[in-house]
Short mmCIF file of C-alpha atoms and ligand atoms in Angstrom, two decimals:
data_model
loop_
_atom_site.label_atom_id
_atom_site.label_comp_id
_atom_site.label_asym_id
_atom_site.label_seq_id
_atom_site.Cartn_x
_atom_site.Cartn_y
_atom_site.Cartn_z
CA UNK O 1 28.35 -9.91 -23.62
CA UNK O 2 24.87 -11.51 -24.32
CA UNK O 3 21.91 -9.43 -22.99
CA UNK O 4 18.56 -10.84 -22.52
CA UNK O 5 15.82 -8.42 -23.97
CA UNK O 6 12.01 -9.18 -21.83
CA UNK O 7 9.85 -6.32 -22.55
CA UNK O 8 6.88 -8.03 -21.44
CA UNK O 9 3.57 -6.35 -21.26
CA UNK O 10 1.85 -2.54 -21.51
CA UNK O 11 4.24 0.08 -22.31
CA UNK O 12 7.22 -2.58 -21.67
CA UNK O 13 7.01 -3.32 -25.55
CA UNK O 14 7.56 0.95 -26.14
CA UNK O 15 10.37 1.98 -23.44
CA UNK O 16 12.13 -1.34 -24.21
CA UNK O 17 12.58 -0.55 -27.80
CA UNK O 18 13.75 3.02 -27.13
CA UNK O 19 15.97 1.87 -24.38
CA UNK O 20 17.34 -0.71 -27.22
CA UNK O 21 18.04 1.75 -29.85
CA UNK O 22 19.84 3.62 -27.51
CA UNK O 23 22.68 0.75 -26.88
CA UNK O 24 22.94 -0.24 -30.22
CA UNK O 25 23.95 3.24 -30.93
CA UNK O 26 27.57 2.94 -28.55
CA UNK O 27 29.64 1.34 -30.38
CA UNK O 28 30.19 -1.65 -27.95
CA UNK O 29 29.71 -5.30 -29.11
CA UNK O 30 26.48 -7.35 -27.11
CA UNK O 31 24.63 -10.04 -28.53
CA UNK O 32 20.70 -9.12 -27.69
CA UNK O 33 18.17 -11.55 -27.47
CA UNK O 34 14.87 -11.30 -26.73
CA UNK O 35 11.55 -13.18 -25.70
CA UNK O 36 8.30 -13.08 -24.24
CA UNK O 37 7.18 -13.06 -20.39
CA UNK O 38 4.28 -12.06 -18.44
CA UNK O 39 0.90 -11.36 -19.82
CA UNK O 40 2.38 -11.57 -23.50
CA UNK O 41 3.93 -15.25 -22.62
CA UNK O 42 0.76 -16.18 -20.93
CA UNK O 43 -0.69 -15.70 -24.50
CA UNK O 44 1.58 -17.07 -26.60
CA UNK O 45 2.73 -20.15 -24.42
CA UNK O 46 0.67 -20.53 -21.13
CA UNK O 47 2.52 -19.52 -18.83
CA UNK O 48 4.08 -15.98 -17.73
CA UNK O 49 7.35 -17.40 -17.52
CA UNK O 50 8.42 -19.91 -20.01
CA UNK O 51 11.33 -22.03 -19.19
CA UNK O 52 12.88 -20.79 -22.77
CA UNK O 53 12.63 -17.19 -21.27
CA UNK O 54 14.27 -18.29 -17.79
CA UNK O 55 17.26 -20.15 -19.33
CA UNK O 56 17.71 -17.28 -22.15
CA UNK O 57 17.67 -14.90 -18.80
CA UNK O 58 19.91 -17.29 -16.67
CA UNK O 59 22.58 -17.05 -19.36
CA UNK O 60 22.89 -13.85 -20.17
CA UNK O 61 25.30 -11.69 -18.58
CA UNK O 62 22.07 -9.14 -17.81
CA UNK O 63 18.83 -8.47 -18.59
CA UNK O 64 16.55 -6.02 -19.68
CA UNK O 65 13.00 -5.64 -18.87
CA UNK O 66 10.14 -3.67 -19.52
CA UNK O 67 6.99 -4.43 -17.24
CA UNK O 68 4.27 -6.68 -16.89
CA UNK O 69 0.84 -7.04 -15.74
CA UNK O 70 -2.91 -6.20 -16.70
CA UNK O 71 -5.75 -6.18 -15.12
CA UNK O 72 -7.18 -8.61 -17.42
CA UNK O 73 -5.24 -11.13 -15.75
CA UNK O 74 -6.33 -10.83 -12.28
CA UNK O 75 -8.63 -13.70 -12.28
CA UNK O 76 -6.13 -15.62 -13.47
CA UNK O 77 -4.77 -18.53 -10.69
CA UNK O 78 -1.55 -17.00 -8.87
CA UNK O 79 1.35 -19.08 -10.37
CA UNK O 80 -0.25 -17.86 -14.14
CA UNK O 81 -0.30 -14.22 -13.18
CA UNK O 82 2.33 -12.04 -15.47
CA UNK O 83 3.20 -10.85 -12.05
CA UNK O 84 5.09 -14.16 -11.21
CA UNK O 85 7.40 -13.40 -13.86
CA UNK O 86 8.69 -11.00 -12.29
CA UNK O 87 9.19 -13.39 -8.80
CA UNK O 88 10.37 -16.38 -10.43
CA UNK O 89 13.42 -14.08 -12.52
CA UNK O 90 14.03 -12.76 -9.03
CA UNK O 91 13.52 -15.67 -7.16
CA UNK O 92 15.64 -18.02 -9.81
CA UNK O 93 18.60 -15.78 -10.47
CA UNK O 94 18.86 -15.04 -6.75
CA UNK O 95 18.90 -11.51 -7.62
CA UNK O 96 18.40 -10.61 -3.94
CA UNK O 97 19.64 -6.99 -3.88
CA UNK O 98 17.59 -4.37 -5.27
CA UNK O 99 18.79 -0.97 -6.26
CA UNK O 100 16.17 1.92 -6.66
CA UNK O 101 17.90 5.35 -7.13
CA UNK O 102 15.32 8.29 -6.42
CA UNK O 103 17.23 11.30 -7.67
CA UNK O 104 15.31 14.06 -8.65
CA UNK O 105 16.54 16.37 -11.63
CA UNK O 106 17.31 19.86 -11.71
CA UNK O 107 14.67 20.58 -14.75
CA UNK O 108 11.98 18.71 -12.95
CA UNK O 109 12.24 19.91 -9.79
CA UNK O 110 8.30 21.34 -10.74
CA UNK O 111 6.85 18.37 -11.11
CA UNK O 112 6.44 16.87 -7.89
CA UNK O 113 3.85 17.12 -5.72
CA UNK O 114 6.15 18.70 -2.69
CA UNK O 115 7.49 22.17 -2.95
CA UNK O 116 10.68 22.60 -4.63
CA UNK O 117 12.60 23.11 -1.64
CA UNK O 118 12.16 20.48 -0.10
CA UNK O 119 13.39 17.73 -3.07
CA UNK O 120 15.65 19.90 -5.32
CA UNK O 121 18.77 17.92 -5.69
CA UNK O 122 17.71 15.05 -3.87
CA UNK O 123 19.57 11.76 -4.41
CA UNK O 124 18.74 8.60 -2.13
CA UNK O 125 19.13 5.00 -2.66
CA UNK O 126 16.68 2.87 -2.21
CA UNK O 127 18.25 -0.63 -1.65
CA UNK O 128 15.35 -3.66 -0.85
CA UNK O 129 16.19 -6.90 -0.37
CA UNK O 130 13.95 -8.77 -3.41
CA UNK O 131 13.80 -12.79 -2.64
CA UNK O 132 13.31 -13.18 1.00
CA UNK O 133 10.69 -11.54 3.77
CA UNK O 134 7.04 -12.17 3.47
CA UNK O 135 7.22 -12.42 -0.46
CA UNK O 136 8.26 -15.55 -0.40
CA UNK O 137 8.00 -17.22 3.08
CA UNK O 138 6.73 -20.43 3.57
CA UNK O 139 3.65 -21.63 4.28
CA UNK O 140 0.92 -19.69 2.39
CA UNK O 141 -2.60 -20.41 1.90
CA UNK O 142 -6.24 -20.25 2.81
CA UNK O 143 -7.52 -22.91 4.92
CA UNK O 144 -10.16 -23.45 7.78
CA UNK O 145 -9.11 -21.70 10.68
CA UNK O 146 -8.50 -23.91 13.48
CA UNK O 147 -7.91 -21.07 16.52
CA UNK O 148 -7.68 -17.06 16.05
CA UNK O 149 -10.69 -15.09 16.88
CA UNK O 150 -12.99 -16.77 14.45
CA UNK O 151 -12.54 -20.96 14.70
CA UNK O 152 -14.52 -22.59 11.72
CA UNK O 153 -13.88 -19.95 9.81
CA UNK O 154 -12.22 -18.96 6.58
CA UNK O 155 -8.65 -17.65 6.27
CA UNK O 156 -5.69 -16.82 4.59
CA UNK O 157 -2.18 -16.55 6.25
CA UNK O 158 1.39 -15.67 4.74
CA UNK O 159 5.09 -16.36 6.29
CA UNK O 160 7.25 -13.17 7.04
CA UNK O 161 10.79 -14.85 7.58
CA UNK O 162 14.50 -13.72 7.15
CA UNK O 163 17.74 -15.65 7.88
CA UNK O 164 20.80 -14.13 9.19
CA UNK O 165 22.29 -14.83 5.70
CA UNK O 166 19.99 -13.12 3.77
CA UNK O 167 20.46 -10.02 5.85
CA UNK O 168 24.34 -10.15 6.35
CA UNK O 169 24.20 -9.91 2.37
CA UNK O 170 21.62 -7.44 1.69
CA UNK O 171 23.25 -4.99 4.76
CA UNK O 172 26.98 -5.40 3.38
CA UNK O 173 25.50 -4.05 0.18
CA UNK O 174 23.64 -1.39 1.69
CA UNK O 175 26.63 -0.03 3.37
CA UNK O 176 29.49 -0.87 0.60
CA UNK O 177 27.08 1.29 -1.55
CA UNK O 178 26.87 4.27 1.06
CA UNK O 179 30.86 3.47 1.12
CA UNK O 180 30.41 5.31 -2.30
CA UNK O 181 27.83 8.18 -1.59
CA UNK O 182 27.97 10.04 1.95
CA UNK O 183 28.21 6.72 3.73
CA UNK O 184 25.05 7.24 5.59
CA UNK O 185 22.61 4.07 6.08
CA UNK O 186 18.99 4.06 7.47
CA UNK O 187 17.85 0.50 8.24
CA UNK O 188 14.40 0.24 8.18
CA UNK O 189 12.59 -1.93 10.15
CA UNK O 190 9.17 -2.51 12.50
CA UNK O 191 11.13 -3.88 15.12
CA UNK O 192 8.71 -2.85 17.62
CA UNK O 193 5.89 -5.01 16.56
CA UNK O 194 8.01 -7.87 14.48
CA UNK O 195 10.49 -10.60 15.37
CA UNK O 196 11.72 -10.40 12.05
CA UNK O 197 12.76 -7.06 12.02
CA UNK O 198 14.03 -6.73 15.21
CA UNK O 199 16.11 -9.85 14.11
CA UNK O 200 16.97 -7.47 10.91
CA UNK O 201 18.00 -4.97 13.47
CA UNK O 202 20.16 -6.70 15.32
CA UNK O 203 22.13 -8.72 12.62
CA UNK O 204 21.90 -4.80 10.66
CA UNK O 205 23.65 -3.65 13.63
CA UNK O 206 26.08 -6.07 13.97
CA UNK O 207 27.57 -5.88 10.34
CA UNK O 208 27.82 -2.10 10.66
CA UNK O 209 30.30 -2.72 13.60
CA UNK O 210 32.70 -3.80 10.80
CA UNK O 211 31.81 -0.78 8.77
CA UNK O 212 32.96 1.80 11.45
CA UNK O 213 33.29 4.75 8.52
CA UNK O 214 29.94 4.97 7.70
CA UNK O 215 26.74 5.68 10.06
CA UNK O 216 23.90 3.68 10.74
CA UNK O 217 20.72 4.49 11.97
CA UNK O 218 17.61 2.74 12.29
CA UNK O 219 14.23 3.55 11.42
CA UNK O 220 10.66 2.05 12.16
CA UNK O 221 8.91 2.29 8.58
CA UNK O 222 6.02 4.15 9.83
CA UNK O 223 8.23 6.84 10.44
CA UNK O 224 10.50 6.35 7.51
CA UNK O 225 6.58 6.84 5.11
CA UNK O 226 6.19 9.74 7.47
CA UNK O 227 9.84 11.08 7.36
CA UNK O 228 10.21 10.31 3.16
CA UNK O 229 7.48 13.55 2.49
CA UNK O 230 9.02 15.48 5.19
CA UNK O 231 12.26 15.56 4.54
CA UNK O 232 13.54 13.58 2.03
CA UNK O 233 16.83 14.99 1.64
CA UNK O 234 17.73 14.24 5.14
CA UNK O 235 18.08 10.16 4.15
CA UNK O 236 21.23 8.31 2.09
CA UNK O 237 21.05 5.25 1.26
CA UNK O 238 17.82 3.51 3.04
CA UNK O 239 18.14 -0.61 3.33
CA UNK O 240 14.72 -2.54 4.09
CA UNK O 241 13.34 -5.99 3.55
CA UNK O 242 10.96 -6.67 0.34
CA UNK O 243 7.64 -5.39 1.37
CA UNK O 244 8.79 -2.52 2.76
CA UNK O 245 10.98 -2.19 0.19
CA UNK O 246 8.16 -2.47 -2.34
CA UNK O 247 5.97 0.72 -0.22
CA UNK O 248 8.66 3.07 0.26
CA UNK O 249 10.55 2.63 -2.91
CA UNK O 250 7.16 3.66 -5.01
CA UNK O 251 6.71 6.68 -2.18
CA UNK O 252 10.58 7.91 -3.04
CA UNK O 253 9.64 7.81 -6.47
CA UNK O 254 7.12 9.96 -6.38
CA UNK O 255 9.12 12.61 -4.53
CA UNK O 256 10.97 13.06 -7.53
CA UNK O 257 8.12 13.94 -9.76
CA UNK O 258 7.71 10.78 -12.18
CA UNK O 259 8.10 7.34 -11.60
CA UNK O 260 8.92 7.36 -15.61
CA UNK O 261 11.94 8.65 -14.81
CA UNK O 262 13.22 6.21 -12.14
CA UNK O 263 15.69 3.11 -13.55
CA UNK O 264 16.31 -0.21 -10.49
CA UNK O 265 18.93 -2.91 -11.03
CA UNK O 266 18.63 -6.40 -9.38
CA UNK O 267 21.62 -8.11 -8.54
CA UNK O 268 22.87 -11.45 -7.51
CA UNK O 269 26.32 -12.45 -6.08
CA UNK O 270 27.97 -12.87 -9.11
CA UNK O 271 26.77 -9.18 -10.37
CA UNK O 272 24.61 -10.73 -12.85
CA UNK O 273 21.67 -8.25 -12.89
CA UNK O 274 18.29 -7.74 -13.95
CA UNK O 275 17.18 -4.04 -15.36
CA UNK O 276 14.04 -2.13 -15.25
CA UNK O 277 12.27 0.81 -14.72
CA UNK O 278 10.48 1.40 -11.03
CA UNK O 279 7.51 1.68 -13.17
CA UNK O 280 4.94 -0.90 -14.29
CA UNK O 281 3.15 -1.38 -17.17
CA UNK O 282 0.72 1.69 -17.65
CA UNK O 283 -2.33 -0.66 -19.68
CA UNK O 284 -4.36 2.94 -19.57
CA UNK O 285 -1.68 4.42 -22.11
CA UNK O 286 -0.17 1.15 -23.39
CA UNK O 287 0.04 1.32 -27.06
CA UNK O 288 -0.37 5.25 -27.23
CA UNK O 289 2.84 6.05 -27.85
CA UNK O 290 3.21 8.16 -24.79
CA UNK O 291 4.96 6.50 -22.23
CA UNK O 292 8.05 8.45 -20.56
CA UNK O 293 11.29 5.88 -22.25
CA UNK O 294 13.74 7.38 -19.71
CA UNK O 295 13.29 5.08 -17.08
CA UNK O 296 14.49 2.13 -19.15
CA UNK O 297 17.32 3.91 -20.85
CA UNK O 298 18.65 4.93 -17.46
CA UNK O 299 18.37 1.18 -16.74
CA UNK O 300 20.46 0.71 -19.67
CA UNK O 301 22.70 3.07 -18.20
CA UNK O 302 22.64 1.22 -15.00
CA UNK O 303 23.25 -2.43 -16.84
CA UNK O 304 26.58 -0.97 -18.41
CA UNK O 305 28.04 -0.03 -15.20
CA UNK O 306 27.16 -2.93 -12.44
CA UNK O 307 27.05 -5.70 -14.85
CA UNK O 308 28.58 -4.77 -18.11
CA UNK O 309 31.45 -2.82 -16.64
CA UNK O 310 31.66 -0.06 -19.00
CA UNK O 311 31.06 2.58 -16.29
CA UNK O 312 32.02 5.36 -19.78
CA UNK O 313 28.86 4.17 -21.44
CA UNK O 314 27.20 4.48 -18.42
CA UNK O 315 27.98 7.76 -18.55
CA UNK O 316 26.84 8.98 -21.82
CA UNK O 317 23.49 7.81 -21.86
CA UNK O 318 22.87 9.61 -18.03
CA UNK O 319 24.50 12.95 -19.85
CA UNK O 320 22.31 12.23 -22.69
CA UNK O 321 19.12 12.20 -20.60
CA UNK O 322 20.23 15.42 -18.90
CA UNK O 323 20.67 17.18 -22.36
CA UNK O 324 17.16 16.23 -23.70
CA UNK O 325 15.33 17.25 -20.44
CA UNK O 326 17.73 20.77 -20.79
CA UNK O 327 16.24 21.11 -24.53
CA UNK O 328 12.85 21.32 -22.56
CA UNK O 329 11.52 18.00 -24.20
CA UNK O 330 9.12 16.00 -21.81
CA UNK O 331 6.66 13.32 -22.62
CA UNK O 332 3.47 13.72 -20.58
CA UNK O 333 4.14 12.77 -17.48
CA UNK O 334 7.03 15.43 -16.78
CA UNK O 335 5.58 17.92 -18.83
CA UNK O 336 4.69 21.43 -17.84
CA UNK O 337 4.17 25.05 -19.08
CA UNK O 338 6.92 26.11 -21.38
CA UNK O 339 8.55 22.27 -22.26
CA UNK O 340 8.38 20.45 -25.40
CA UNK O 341 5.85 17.94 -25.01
CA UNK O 342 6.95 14.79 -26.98
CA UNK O 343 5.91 10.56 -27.19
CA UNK O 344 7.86 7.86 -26.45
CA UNK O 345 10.08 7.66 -29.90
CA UNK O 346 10.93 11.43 -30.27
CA UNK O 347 11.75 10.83 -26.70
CA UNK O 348 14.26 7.99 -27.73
CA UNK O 349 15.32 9.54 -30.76
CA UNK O 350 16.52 12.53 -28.69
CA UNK O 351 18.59 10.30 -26.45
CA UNK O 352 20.02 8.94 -29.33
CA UNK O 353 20.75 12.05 -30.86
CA UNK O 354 22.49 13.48 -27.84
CA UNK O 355 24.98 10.04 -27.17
CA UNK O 356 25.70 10.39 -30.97
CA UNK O 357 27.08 13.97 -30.12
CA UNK O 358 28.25 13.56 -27.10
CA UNK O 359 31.41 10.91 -27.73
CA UNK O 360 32.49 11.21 -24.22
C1 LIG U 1 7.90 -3.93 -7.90
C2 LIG U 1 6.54 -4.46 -8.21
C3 LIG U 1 6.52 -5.96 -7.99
C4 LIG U 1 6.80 -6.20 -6.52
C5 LIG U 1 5.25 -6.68 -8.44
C6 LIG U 1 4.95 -6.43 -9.91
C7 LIG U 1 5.32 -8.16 -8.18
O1 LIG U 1 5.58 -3.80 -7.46
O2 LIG U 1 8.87 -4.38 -8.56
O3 LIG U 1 8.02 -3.10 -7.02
O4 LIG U 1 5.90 -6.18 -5.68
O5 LIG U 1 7.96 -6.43 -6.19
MG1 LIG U 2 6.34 -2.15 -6.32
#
């Protein structure tokens, strides 16, 4: 099993290195390899994603990755933005289905910003399709406006565009998944304004006909933003193109307290995947040694059971996060009145500690 280690920029370095210690502490054979992208690649080589980073990516069996991005490269030209490594891994590996768990934990029920009631024990699933939509869509660009409400003018346009393929996929993963859970999908869509969504609607609907065990319903994503703080606990699994993806899978993430605590897979056909916490990279508390490592390890966790098929490992590292946060130890962002507030090693340490006991 070869993994491909990309910790990239920020706090990517920190988590990464915690979330590593942590699987070479299972006694389980992989073969880890790592190597610049983003920001840190720009640096070193020019570009954010080197072609030695792509092909050490496109054959490993998964990937890690920490986050990248600074603001420091924001003037850069588009295609040399860290944020492109991101697209191109997604884009080149076809890792079109995106998992983003919001599950919010028992001893942190205190830190979100919505009373307790309404989020204790949630679990939803988050799943955005990641290489189509208006990410990607072709064409893009600024040119002279020709027509439109200002002729002569200046403008910019993008594509929003999805082909029955690309949603067949992403919904037959959405509702295989809620096969698993309490087989409940929301589609989300703005099919009253769009022709692409109400295309995702129908071709949505039409796959759920051959999944007659679980519901569907379908949401517009105004409402699903507005429904998400209301009540969160009333959703399941919730599938949604990219950009709407990217909105409401940051908004569920918040519900739960701390993004730091929220772990995403990326997946392509053949279940090779790409791992990484919901977060980005933090630059304000880069290098501080107090960025929240559970977000990666659970990504760990998450890379042992969809693409390294050792659902047992899996295991122990998501009891091992539960014991930590029961010994009361937080890093910053989860902390509060009467925890242990600890950095990013401790953190890692801890998680270490508690796999080490706990031998399944
Ligand atoms: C995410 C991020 C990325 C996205 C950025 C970094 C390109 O926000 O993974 O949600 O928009 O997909
Ligand atoms: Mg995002």
């Amino acid at each position: 099993m070869k993994i491909a280690v990309l910790p990239g920029d920020g706090i990517g370095t920190e988590i990464v290195a915690e979330a590593v210690k942590v699987l070479k502490v299972l006694d389980l054979r992989f073969e880890l390899e790592s190597a610049l992208v983003g920001g840190a690649a720009f640096e070193a080589h020019g570009h954010p994603l080197p072609d030695a980073t792509l092909k050490l990516a496109r054959d490993a069996d998964a990937v890690l990755f920490g986050a990248v991005g600074d603001w420091k490269y924001d003037r850069l030209e588009r295609h040399l933005r860290p944020e492109q490594a991101i697209l191109g891994l997604r884009k080149n590996l076809g890792l079109f289905a995106n998992f983003r768990p919001a599950i919010c934990y028992e001893q942190l029920v205190g830190a979100s910003s919505l009373r307790p009631e309404l989020i204790a024990g949630l679990d939803i699933l988050i799943i955005r399709e990641l290489t189509g939509d208006i990410y990607f869509g072709q064409p893009r660009g600024r040119r002279t406006a020709v027509d439109g409400h200002f002729p002569g003018d200046e403008e910019a346009f993008d594509t929003m565009r999805y082909s029955r393929p690309e949603i067949e996929r992403i919904a037959h993963v959405a509702f295989q998944a809620a096969r698993k859970r309490s087989k409940r999908v929301t589609s989300v869509d703005k099919a009253n304004v769009l022709e692409t969504f109400q295309f995702w609607k129908d071709v949505v609907s039409e796959v759920g006909l051959l999944y007659p065990d679980v519901a569907l319903d379908h949401m517009y994503v105004d409402n699903a933003a507005m429904q998400l703080v209301k009540a969160p606990k009333k959703f399941d699994v919730l599938v949604t193109g990219n950009m709407f993806g990217d909105i409401l899978s940051d908004e569920a993430a918040m519900l739960t307290g701390s993004i730091g605590m929220l772990p995403s897979a990326s997946l392509n056909a053949g279940n090779q995947g790409l791992y990484e916490p919901s977060h980005g990279s933090a630059p304000d508390i880069a290098g501080q040694g107090v960025a929240n490592p559970l977000a990666t390890i659970l990504s760990v966790a998450m890379m042992l059971r969809f693409s390294l098929n050792q659902p047992e490992a899996a295991q122990r590292i998501e009891a091992a996060v539960k014991d930590v946060l029961a010994a009361g130890l937080r890093t910053g962002d989860i902390y509060s009145e009467g925890t242990t507030r600890v950095g990013t090693q401790a953190m890692g340490d801890a998680v270490v500690a508690a796999v080490t006991n706990n031998k399944g």
